[in-house]
JSON list of C-alpha atoms in Angstrom, two decimals:
[
{"chain": "F", "resi": 1, "resn": "MET", "atom": "CA", "xyz": [-5.15, -15.09, 11.66]},
{"chain": "F", "resi": 2, "resn": "SER", "atom": "CA", "xyz": [-4.99, -13.46, 14.77]},
{"chain": "F", "resi": 3, "resn": "ASP", "atom": "CA", "xyz": [-4.92, -10.05, 16.02]},
{"chain": "F", "resi": 4, "resn": "LEU", "atom": "CA", "xyz": [-3.19, -7.46, 17.56]},
{"chain": "F", "resi": 5, "resn": "TYR", "atom": "CA", "xyz": [-4.95, -4.42, 19.62]},
{"chain": "F", "resi": 6, "resn": "VAL", "atom": "CA", "xyz": [-2.31, -1.42, 20.19]},
{"chain": "F", "resi": 7, "resn": "SER", "atom": "CA", "xyz": [-3.15, 1.36, 22.83]},
{"chain": "F", "resi": 8, "resn": "TRP", "atom": "CA", "xyz": [-2.26, 5.42, 21.34]},
{"chain": "F", "resi": 9, "resn": "GLU", "atom": "CA", "xyz": [0.55, 4.53, 24.44]},
{"chain": "F", "resi": 10, "resn": "GLU", "atom": "CA", "xyz": [1.40, 1.38, 22.96]},
{"chain": "F", "resi": 11, "resn": "TYR", "atom": "CA", "xyz": [1.54, 3.16, 19.29]},
{"chain": "F", "resi": 12, "resn": "HIS", "atom": "CA", "xyz": [3.61, 6.18, 20.28]},
{"chain": "F", "resi": 13, "resn": "ALA", "atom": "CA", "xyz": [5.93, 4.29, 22.31]},
{"chain": "F", "resi": 14, "resn": "LYS", "atom": "CA", "xyz": [6.73, 2.06, 19.05]},
{"chain": "F", "resi": 15, "resn": "ILE", "atom": "CA", "xyz": [6.50, 5.37, 16.67]},
{"chain": "F", "resi": 16, "resn": "GLU", "atom": "CA", "xyz": [9.35, 6.89, 19.94]},
{"chain": "F", "resi": 17, "resn": "ASP", "atom": "CA", "xyz": [11.39, 2.64, 19.72]},
{"chain": "F", "resi": 18, "resn": "LEU", "atom": "CA", "xyz": [11.31, 3.34, 16.20]},
{"chain": "F", "resi": 19, "resn": "ALA", "atom": "CA", "xyz": [13.11, 6.95, 15.69]},
{"chain": "F", "resi": 20, "resn": "ALA", "atom": "CA", "xyz": [16.07, 5.16, 18.60]},
{"chain": "F", "resi": 21, "resn": "GLN", "atom": "CA", "xyz": [17.01, 2.85, 16.12]},
{"chain": "F", "resi": 22, "resn": "ILE", "atom": "CA", "xyz": [17.01, 4.75, 13.20]},
{"chain": "F", "resi": 23, "resn": "TYR", "atom": "CA", "xyz": [19.72, 7.38, 15.23]},
{"chain": "F", "resi": 24, "resn": "GLN", "atom": "CA", "xyz": [21.58, 4.62, 17.03]},
{"chain": "F", "resi": 25, "resn": "SER", "atom": "CA", "xyz": [22.21, 2.77, 12.99]},
{"chain": "F", "resi": 26, "resn": "GLN", "atom": "CA", "xyz": [23.72, 6.31, 12.62]},
{"chain": "F", "resi": 27, "resn": "TRP", "atom": "CA", "xyz": [22.67, 6.85, 9.20]},
{"chain": "F", "resi": 28, "resn": "GLU", "atom": "CA", "xyz": [22.17, 10.49, 7.88]},
{"chain": "F", "resi": 29, "resn": "PHE", "atom": "CA", "xyz": [19.82, 11.85, 5.57]},
{"chain": "F", "resi": 30, "resn": "ASP", "atom": "CA", "xyz": [17.66, 14.80, 4.04]},
{"chain": "F", "resi": 31, "resn": "GLN", "atom": "CA", "xyz": [13.98, 13.51, 4.65]},
{"chain": "F", "resi": 32, "resn": "ILE", "atom": "CA", "xyz": [11.27, 12.09, 5.86]},
{"chain": "F", "resi": 33, "resn": "LEU", "atom": "CA", "xyz": [8.59, 10.44, 2.65]},
{"chain": "F", "resi": 34, "resn": "CYS", "atom": "CA", "xyz": [5.64, 9.34, 4.26]},
{"chain": "F", "resi": 35, "resn": "LEU", "atom": "CA", "xyz": [2.74, 6.37, 3.03]},
{"chain": "F", "resi": 36, "resn": "ALA", "atom": "CA", "xyz": [-0.69, 7.69, 3.54]},
{"chain": "F", "resi": 37, "resn": "ARG", "atom": "CA", "xyz": [-2.53, 7.49, 4.91]},
{"chain": "F", "resi": 38, "resn": "GLY", "atom": "CA", "xyz": [-0.98, 4.50, 7.09]},
{"chain": "F", "resi": 39, "resn": "GLY", "atom": "CA", "xyz": [2.76, 6.14, 7.92]},
{"chain": "F", "resi": 40, "resn": "LEU", "atom": "CA", "xyz": [1.08, 9.95, 8.34]},
{"chain": "F", "resi": 41, "resn": "ARG", "atom": "CA", "xyz": [1.46, 9.91, 12.15]},
{"chain": "F", "resi": 42, "resn": "ILE", "atom": "CA", "xyz": [4.69, 7.83, 11.85]},
{"chain": "F", "resi": 43, "resn": "GLY", "atom": "CA", "xyz": [6.31, 9.95, 9.33]},
{"chain": "F", "resi": 44, "resn": "ASP", "atom": "CA", "xyz": [5.07, 13.65, 10.96]},
{"chain": "F", "resi": 45, "resn": "LEU", "atom": "CA", "xyz": [6.21, 12.43, 14.06]},
{"chain": "F", "resi": 46, "resn": "LEU", "atom": "CA", "xyz": [9.57, 11.44, 13.33]},
{"chain": "F", "resi": 47, "resn": "SER", "atom": "CA", "xyz": [9.78, 13.96, 10.95]},
{"chain": "F", "resi": 48, "resn": "ARG", "atom": "CA", "xyz": [9.58, 16.60, 14.58]},
{"chain": "F", "resi": 49, "resn": "ILE", "atom": "CA", "xyz": [11.73, 14.16, 16.67]},
{"chain": "F", "resi": 50, "resn": "TYR", "atom": "CA", "xyz": [13.57, 15.15, 14.17]},
{"chain": "F", "resi": 51, "resn": "ASN", "atom": "CA", "xyz": [13.32, 17.84, 13.04]},
{"chain": "F", "resi": 52, "resn": "LYS", "atom": "CA", "xyz": [13.51, 17.40, 9.16]},
{"chain": "F", "resi": 53, "resn": "PRO", "atom": "CA", "xyz": [11.75, 18.21, 6.96]},
{"chain": "F", "resi": 54, "resn": "LEU", "atom": "CA", "xyz": [8.08, 15.63, 5.84]},
{"chain": "F", "resi": 55, "resn": "ALA", "atom": "CA", "xyz": [6.90, 14.90, 2.13]},
{"chain": "F", "resi": 56, "resn": "ILE", "atom": "CA", "xyz": [4.18, 12.33, 1.60]},
{"chain": "F", "resi": 57, "resn": "LEU", "atom": "CA", "xyz": [2.56, 10.77, -1.44]},
{"chain": "F", "resi": 58, "resn": "SER", "atom": "CA", "xyz": [-0.44, 9.27, -0.81]},
{"chain": "F", "resi": 59, "resn": "THR", "atom": "CA", "xyz": [-0.91, 5.17, -1.63]},
{"chain": "F", "resi": 60, "resn": "SER", "atom": "CA", "xyz": [-4.23, 3.29, -1.04]},
{"chain": "F", "resi": 61, "resn": "SER", "atom": "CA", "xyz": [-4.80, -1.23, -1.29]},
{"chain": "F", "resi": 62, "resn": "TYR", "atom": "CA", "xyz": [-7.18, -2.21, 1.55]},
{"chain": "F", "resi": 63, "resn": "GLY", "atom": "CA", "xyz": [-10.56, -1.54, 1.32]},
{"chain": "F", "resi": 64, "resn": "GLY", "atom": "CA", "xyz": [-14.62, -3.61, 1.90]},
{"chain": "F", "resi": 65, "resn": "LYS", "atom": "CA", "xyz": [-15.21, -4.25, 5.32]},
{"chain": "F", "resi": 66, "resn": "ASP", "atom": "CA", "xyz": [-13.78, -2.79, 7.99]},
{"chain": "F", "resi": 67, "resn": "PHE", "atom": "CA", "xyz": [-10.91, -2.00, 5.86]},
{"chain": "F", "resi": 68, "resn": "GLN", "atom": "CA", "xyz": [-9.36, -5.32, 5.49]},
{"chain": "F", "resi": 69, "resn": "GLU", "atom": "CA", "xyz": [-9.65, -6.52, 1.82]},
{"chain": "F", "resi": 70, "resn": "ARG", "atom": "CA", "xyz": [-6.01, -6.29, 0.05]},
{"chain": "F", "resi": 71, "resn": "GLY", "atom": "CA", "xyz": [-7.23, -4.69, -3.70]},
{"chain": "F", "resi": 72, "resn": "LYS", "atom": "CA", "xyz": [-4.99, -2.84, -5.95]},
{"chain": "F", "resi": 73, "resn": "LEU", "atom": "CA", "xyz": [-2.08, -0.29, -4.77]},
{"chain": "F", "resi": 74, "resn": "THR", "atom": "CA", "xyz": [-3.24, 3.59, -6.36]},
{"chain": "F", "resi": 75, "resn": "ILE", "atom": "CA", "xyz": [-0.07, 5.27, -6.42]},
{"chain": "F", "resi": 76, "resn": "ALA", "atom": "CA", "xyz": [-0.87, 9.34, -6.26]},
{"chain": "F", "resi": 77, "resn": "HIS", "atom": "CA", "xyz": [0.60, 10.81, -9.22]},
{"chain": "F", "resi": 78, "resn": "ASN", "atom": "CA", "xyz": [2.63, 13.54, -7.09]},
{"chain": "F", "resi": 79, "resn": "ILE", "atom": "CA", "xyz": [4.55, 13.92, -4.09]},
{"chain": "F", "resi": 80, "resn": "THR", "atom": "CA", "xyz": [3.56, 16.62, -1.12]},
{"chain": "F", "resi": 81, "resn": "MET", "atom": "CA", "xyz": [6.80, 18.79, -0.09]},
{"chain": "F", "resi": 82, "resn": "THR", "atom": "CA", "xyz": [7.50, 22.26, 1.18]},
{"chain": "F", "resi": 83, "resn": "THR", "atom": "CA", "xyz": [11.19, 21.74, 0.54]},
{"chain": "F", "resi": 84, "resn": "ASP", "atom": "CA", "xyz": [12.33, 22.08, -3.81]},
{"chain": "F", "resi": 85, "resn": "THR", "atom": "CA", "xyz": [13.17, 18.45, -3.48]},
{"chain": "F", "resi": 86, "resn": "LEU", "atom": "CA", "xyz": [13.66, 15.34, -2.11]},
{"chain": "F", "resi": 87, "resn": "GLY", "atom": "CA", "xyz": [17.28, 15.05, -1.68]},
{"chain": "F", "resi": 88, "resn": "LYS", "atom": "CA", "xyz": [20.08, 12.63, -1.18]},
{"chain": "F", "resi": 89, "resn": "ARG", "atom": "CA", "xyz": [19.12, 10.63, 1.23]},
{"chain": "F", "resi": 90, "resn": "ILE", "atom": "CA", "xyz": [15.19, 9.14, 1.78]},
{"chain": "F", "resi": 91, "resn": "LEU", "atom": "CA", "xyz": [13.93, 7.65, 4.71]},
{"chain": "F", "resi": 92, "resn": "LEU", "atom": "CA", "xyz": [10.71, 5.94, 3.35]},
{"chain": "F", "resi": 93, "resn": "VAL", "atom": "CA", "xyz": [7.99, 5.71, 6.73]},
{"chain": "F", "resi": 94, "resn": "ASP", "atom": "CA", "xyz": [4.92, 3.42, 6.84]},
{"chain": "F", "resi": 95, "resn": "ASP", "atom": "CA", "xyz": [2.77, 2.02, 9.52]},
{"chain": "F", "resi": 96, "resn": "LEU", "atom": "CA", "xyz": [3.76, -1.99, 8.90]},
{"chain": "F", "resi": 97, "resn": "VAL", "atom": "CA", "xyz": [5.25, -4.30, 5.90]},
{"chain": "F", "resi": 98, "resn": "ASP", "atom": "CA", "xyz": [2.24, -7.01, 5.44]},
{"chain": "F", "resi": 99, "resn": "SER", "atom": "CA", "xyz": [2.92, -8.38, 2.38]},
{"chain": "F", "resi": 100, "resn": "GLY", "atom": "CA", "xyz": [5.54, -6.22, 1.04]},
{"chain": "F", "resi": 101, "resn": "VAL", "atom": "CA", "xyz": [3.70, -5.59, -1.59]},
{"chain": "F", "resi": 102, "resn": "THR", "atom": "CA", "xyz": [3.67, -1.46, -0.84]},
{"chain": "F", "resi": 103, "resn": "LEU", "atom": "CA", "xyz": [7.36, -1.81, -0.10]},
{"chain": "F", "resi": 104, "resn": "ALA", "atom": "CA", "xyz": [8.23, -3.38, -3.40]},
{"chain": "F", "resi": 105, "resn": "ARG", "atom": "CA", "xyz": [6.06, -1.11, -5.59]},
{"chain": "F", "resi": 106, "resn": "ILE", "atom": "CA", "xyz": [6.94, 2.67, -3.46]},
{"chain": "F", "resi": 107, "resn": "LEU", "atom": "CA", "xyz": [10.90, 1.74, -3.72]},
{"chain": "F", "resi": 108, "resn": "GLU", "atom": "CA", "xyz": [10.46, 0.93, -7.80]},
{"chain": "F", "resi": 109, "resn": "TRP", "atom": "CA", "xyz": [9.05, 3.85, -7.90]},
{"chain": "F", "resi": 110, "resn": "LEU", "atom": "CA", "xyz": [11.00, 6.15, -6.80]},
{"chain": "F", "resi": 111, "resn": "LYS", "atom": "CA", "xyz": [13.67, 4.71, -9.38]},
{"chain": "F", "resi": 112, "resn": "GLU", "atom": "CA", "xyz": [11.48, 5.32, -12.31]},
{"chain": "F", "resi": 113, "resn": "HIS", "atom": "CA", "xyz": [11.51, 8.92, -11.54]},
{"chain": "F", "resi": 114, "resn": "GLU", "atom": "CA", "xyz": [14.96, 10.00, -11.94]},
{"chain": "F", "resi": 115, "resn": "GLU", "atom": "CA", "xyz": [13.82, 13.50, -11.66]},
{"chain": "F", "resi": 116, "resn": "PHE", "atom": "CA", "xyz": [14.53, 12.66, -7.75]},
{"chain": "F", "resi": 117, "resn": "ALA", "atom": "CA", "xyz": [17.47, 11.77, -7.73]},
{"chain": "F", "resi": 118, "resn": "ILE", "atom": "CA", "xyz": [17.53, 10.08, -4.63]},
{"chain": "F", "resi": 119, "resn": "THR", "atom": "CA", "xyz": [20.49, 8.38, -4.00]},
{"chain": "F", "resi": 120, "resn": "GLU", "atom": "CA", "xyz": [19.53, 6.45, -1.42]},
{"chain": "F", "resi": 121, "resn": "VAL", "atom": "CA", "xyz": [16.66, 4.87, 0.38]},
{"chain": "F", "resi": 122, "resn": "ARG", "atom": "CA", "xyz": [16.18, 3.52, 3.51]},
{"chain": "F", "resi": 123, "resn": "SER", "atom": "CA", "xyz": [12.30, 1.99, 4.76]},
{"chain": "F", "resi": 124, "resn": "ALA", "atom": "CA", "xyz": [11.48, 2.15, 8.06]},
{"chain": "F", "resi": 125, "resn": "VAL", "atom": "CA", "xyz": [7.90, 0.57, 9.87]},
{"chain": "F", "resi": 126, "resn": "LEU", "atom": "CA", "xyz": [6.04, -0.29, 12.93]},
{"chain": "F", "resi": 127, "resn": "TRP", "atom": "CA", "xyz": [5.57, -3.57, 12.59]},
{"chain": "F", "resi": 128, "resn": "PHE", "atom": "CA", "xyz": [7.03, -5.76, 9.64]},
{"chain": "F", "resi": 129, "resn": "LYS", "atom": "CA", "xyz": [5.29, -8.97, 8.90]},
{"chain": "F", "resi": 130, "resn": "ALA", "atom": "CA", "xyz": [6.95, -12.89, 8.30]},
{"chain": "F", "resi": 131, "resn": "CYS", "atom": "CA", "xyz": [4.35, -12.78, 5.29]},
{"chain": "F", "resi": 132, "resn": "SER", "atom": "CA", "xyz": [5.72, -10.68, 3.57]},
{"chain": "F", "resi": 133, "resn": "VAL", "atom": "CA", "xyz": [8.55, -10.02, 0.29]},
{"chain": "F", "resi": 134, "resn": "ALA", "atom": "CA", "xyz": [10.33, -7.12, 1.37]},
{"chain": "F", "resi": 135, "resn": "LYS", "atom": "CA", "xyz": [11.74, -6.73, 4.60]},
{"chain": "F", "resi": 136, "resn": "PRO", "atom": "CA", "xyz": [12.20, -2.22, 6.23]},
{"chain": "F", "resi": 137, "resn": "ASP", "atom": "CA", "xyz": [15.26, -1.28, 6.86]},
{"chain": "F", "resi": 138, "resn": "TYR", "atom": "CA", "xyz": [14.02, -0.31, 10.39]},
{"chain": "F", "resi": 139, "resn": "TYR", "atom": "CA", "xyz": [11.40, -1.82, 12.24]},
{"chain": "F", "resi": 140, "resn": "VAL", "atom": "CA", "xyz": [9.38, -1.86, 15.75]},
{"chain": "F", "resi": 141, "resn": "ASP", "atom": "CA", "xyz": [8.40, -5.94, 15.85]},
{"chain": "F", "resi": 142, "resn": "PHE", "atom": "CA", "xyz": [8.59, -8.60, 14.09]},
{"chain": "F", "resi": 143, "resn": "LEU", "atom": "CA", "xyz": [5.16, -11.10, 13.73]},
{"chain": "F", "resi": 144, "resn": "ALA", "atom": "CA", "xyz": [5.46, -14.17, 13.07]},
{"chain": "F", "resi": 145, "resn": "ASP", "atom": "CA", "xyz": [1.61, -14.88, 13.54]},
{"chain": "F", "resi": 146, "resn": "ASN", "atom": "CA", "xyz": [0.98, -12.37, 10.58]},
{"chain": "F", "resi": 147, "resn": "PRO", "atom": "CA", "xyz": [-2.19, -10.64, 12.61]},
{"chain": "F", "resi": 148, "resn": "TRP", "atom": "CA", "xyz": [-3.67, -8.46, 11.91]},
{"chain": "F", "resi": 149, "resn": "ILE", "atom": "CA", "xyz": [-3.36, -5.38, 13.52]},
{"chain": "F", "resi": 150, "resn": "HIS", "atom": "CA", "xyz": [-6.07, -2.85, 15.25]},
{"chain": "F", "resi": 151, "resn": "GLN", "atom": "CA", "xyz": [-4.84, 0.53, 15.61]},
{"chain": "F", "resi": 152, "resn": "PRO", "atom": "CA", "xyz": [-5.34, 3.01, 17.76]},
{"chain": "F", "resi": 153, "resn": "PHE", "atom": "CA", "xyz": [-7.38, 5.78, 14.68]},
{"chain": "F", "resi": 154, "resn": "GLU", "atom": "CA", "xyz": [-9.59, 3.36, 13.86]},
{"chain": "F", "resi": 155, "resn": "LYS", "atom": "CA", "xyz": [-12.52, 3.91, 15.61]},
{"chain": "F", "resi": 156, "resn": "TYR", "atom": "CA", "xyz": [-12.38, 7.24, 13.04]},
{"chain": "F", "resi": 157, "resn": "GLU", "atom": "CA", "xyz": [-12.80, 4.57, 10.24]},
{"chain": "F", "resi": 158, "resn": "LYS", "atom": "CA", "xyz": [-16.15, 2.53, 11.90]},
{"chain": "F", "resi": 159, "resn": "MET", "atom": "CA", "xyz": [-17.51, 6.41, 13.33]},
{"chain": "F", "resi": 160, "resn": "GLN", "atom": "CA", "xyz": [-20.24, 8.26, 11.75]},
{"chain": "F", "resi": 161, "resn": "LEU", "atom": "CA", "xyz": [-20.79, 12.17, 12.11]},
{"chain": "F", "resi": 162, "resn": "SER", "atom": "CA", "xyz": [-23.77, 11.89, 13.61]},
{"chain": "F", "resi": 163, "resn": "ASP", "atom": "CA", "xyz": [-22.02, 9.02, 16.69]},
{"chain": "F", "resi": 164, "resn": "LEU", "atom": "CA", "xyz": [-19.73, 12.81, 17.51]}
]
């Protein structure tokens, strides 16, 4: 597996590319639902660009050395949002689709929660890996060689408070 190193500048440019791609599709959505942690920054910026409310669903599936070991997917019990409802059309945002398990499971999870009354969900990520079992609706880069992506904020995962 190769490695892909992404700078802050590249990271922000990809978010802008993703925003433009969604805009060009002319699809209208009511709210952005980001998957935390990876989708937090992307969801925040898209929420600002589109002036749409941001909801957050915490998920976790990576751990181990340098957070590079995929484990069991854990999904929070609740969505955090500032609106009364999610709305009918949701843009689901994450940083990447690796195995595709998280995307597929979250789409199922949303359907299981009929109280949200969602009629359409589209997904948006920066990176879509070829090894994925699920395909996002919007993505910036298709990665045929399935590299490990080193995002610019990862330095904080290895940092100790005493390093500050």
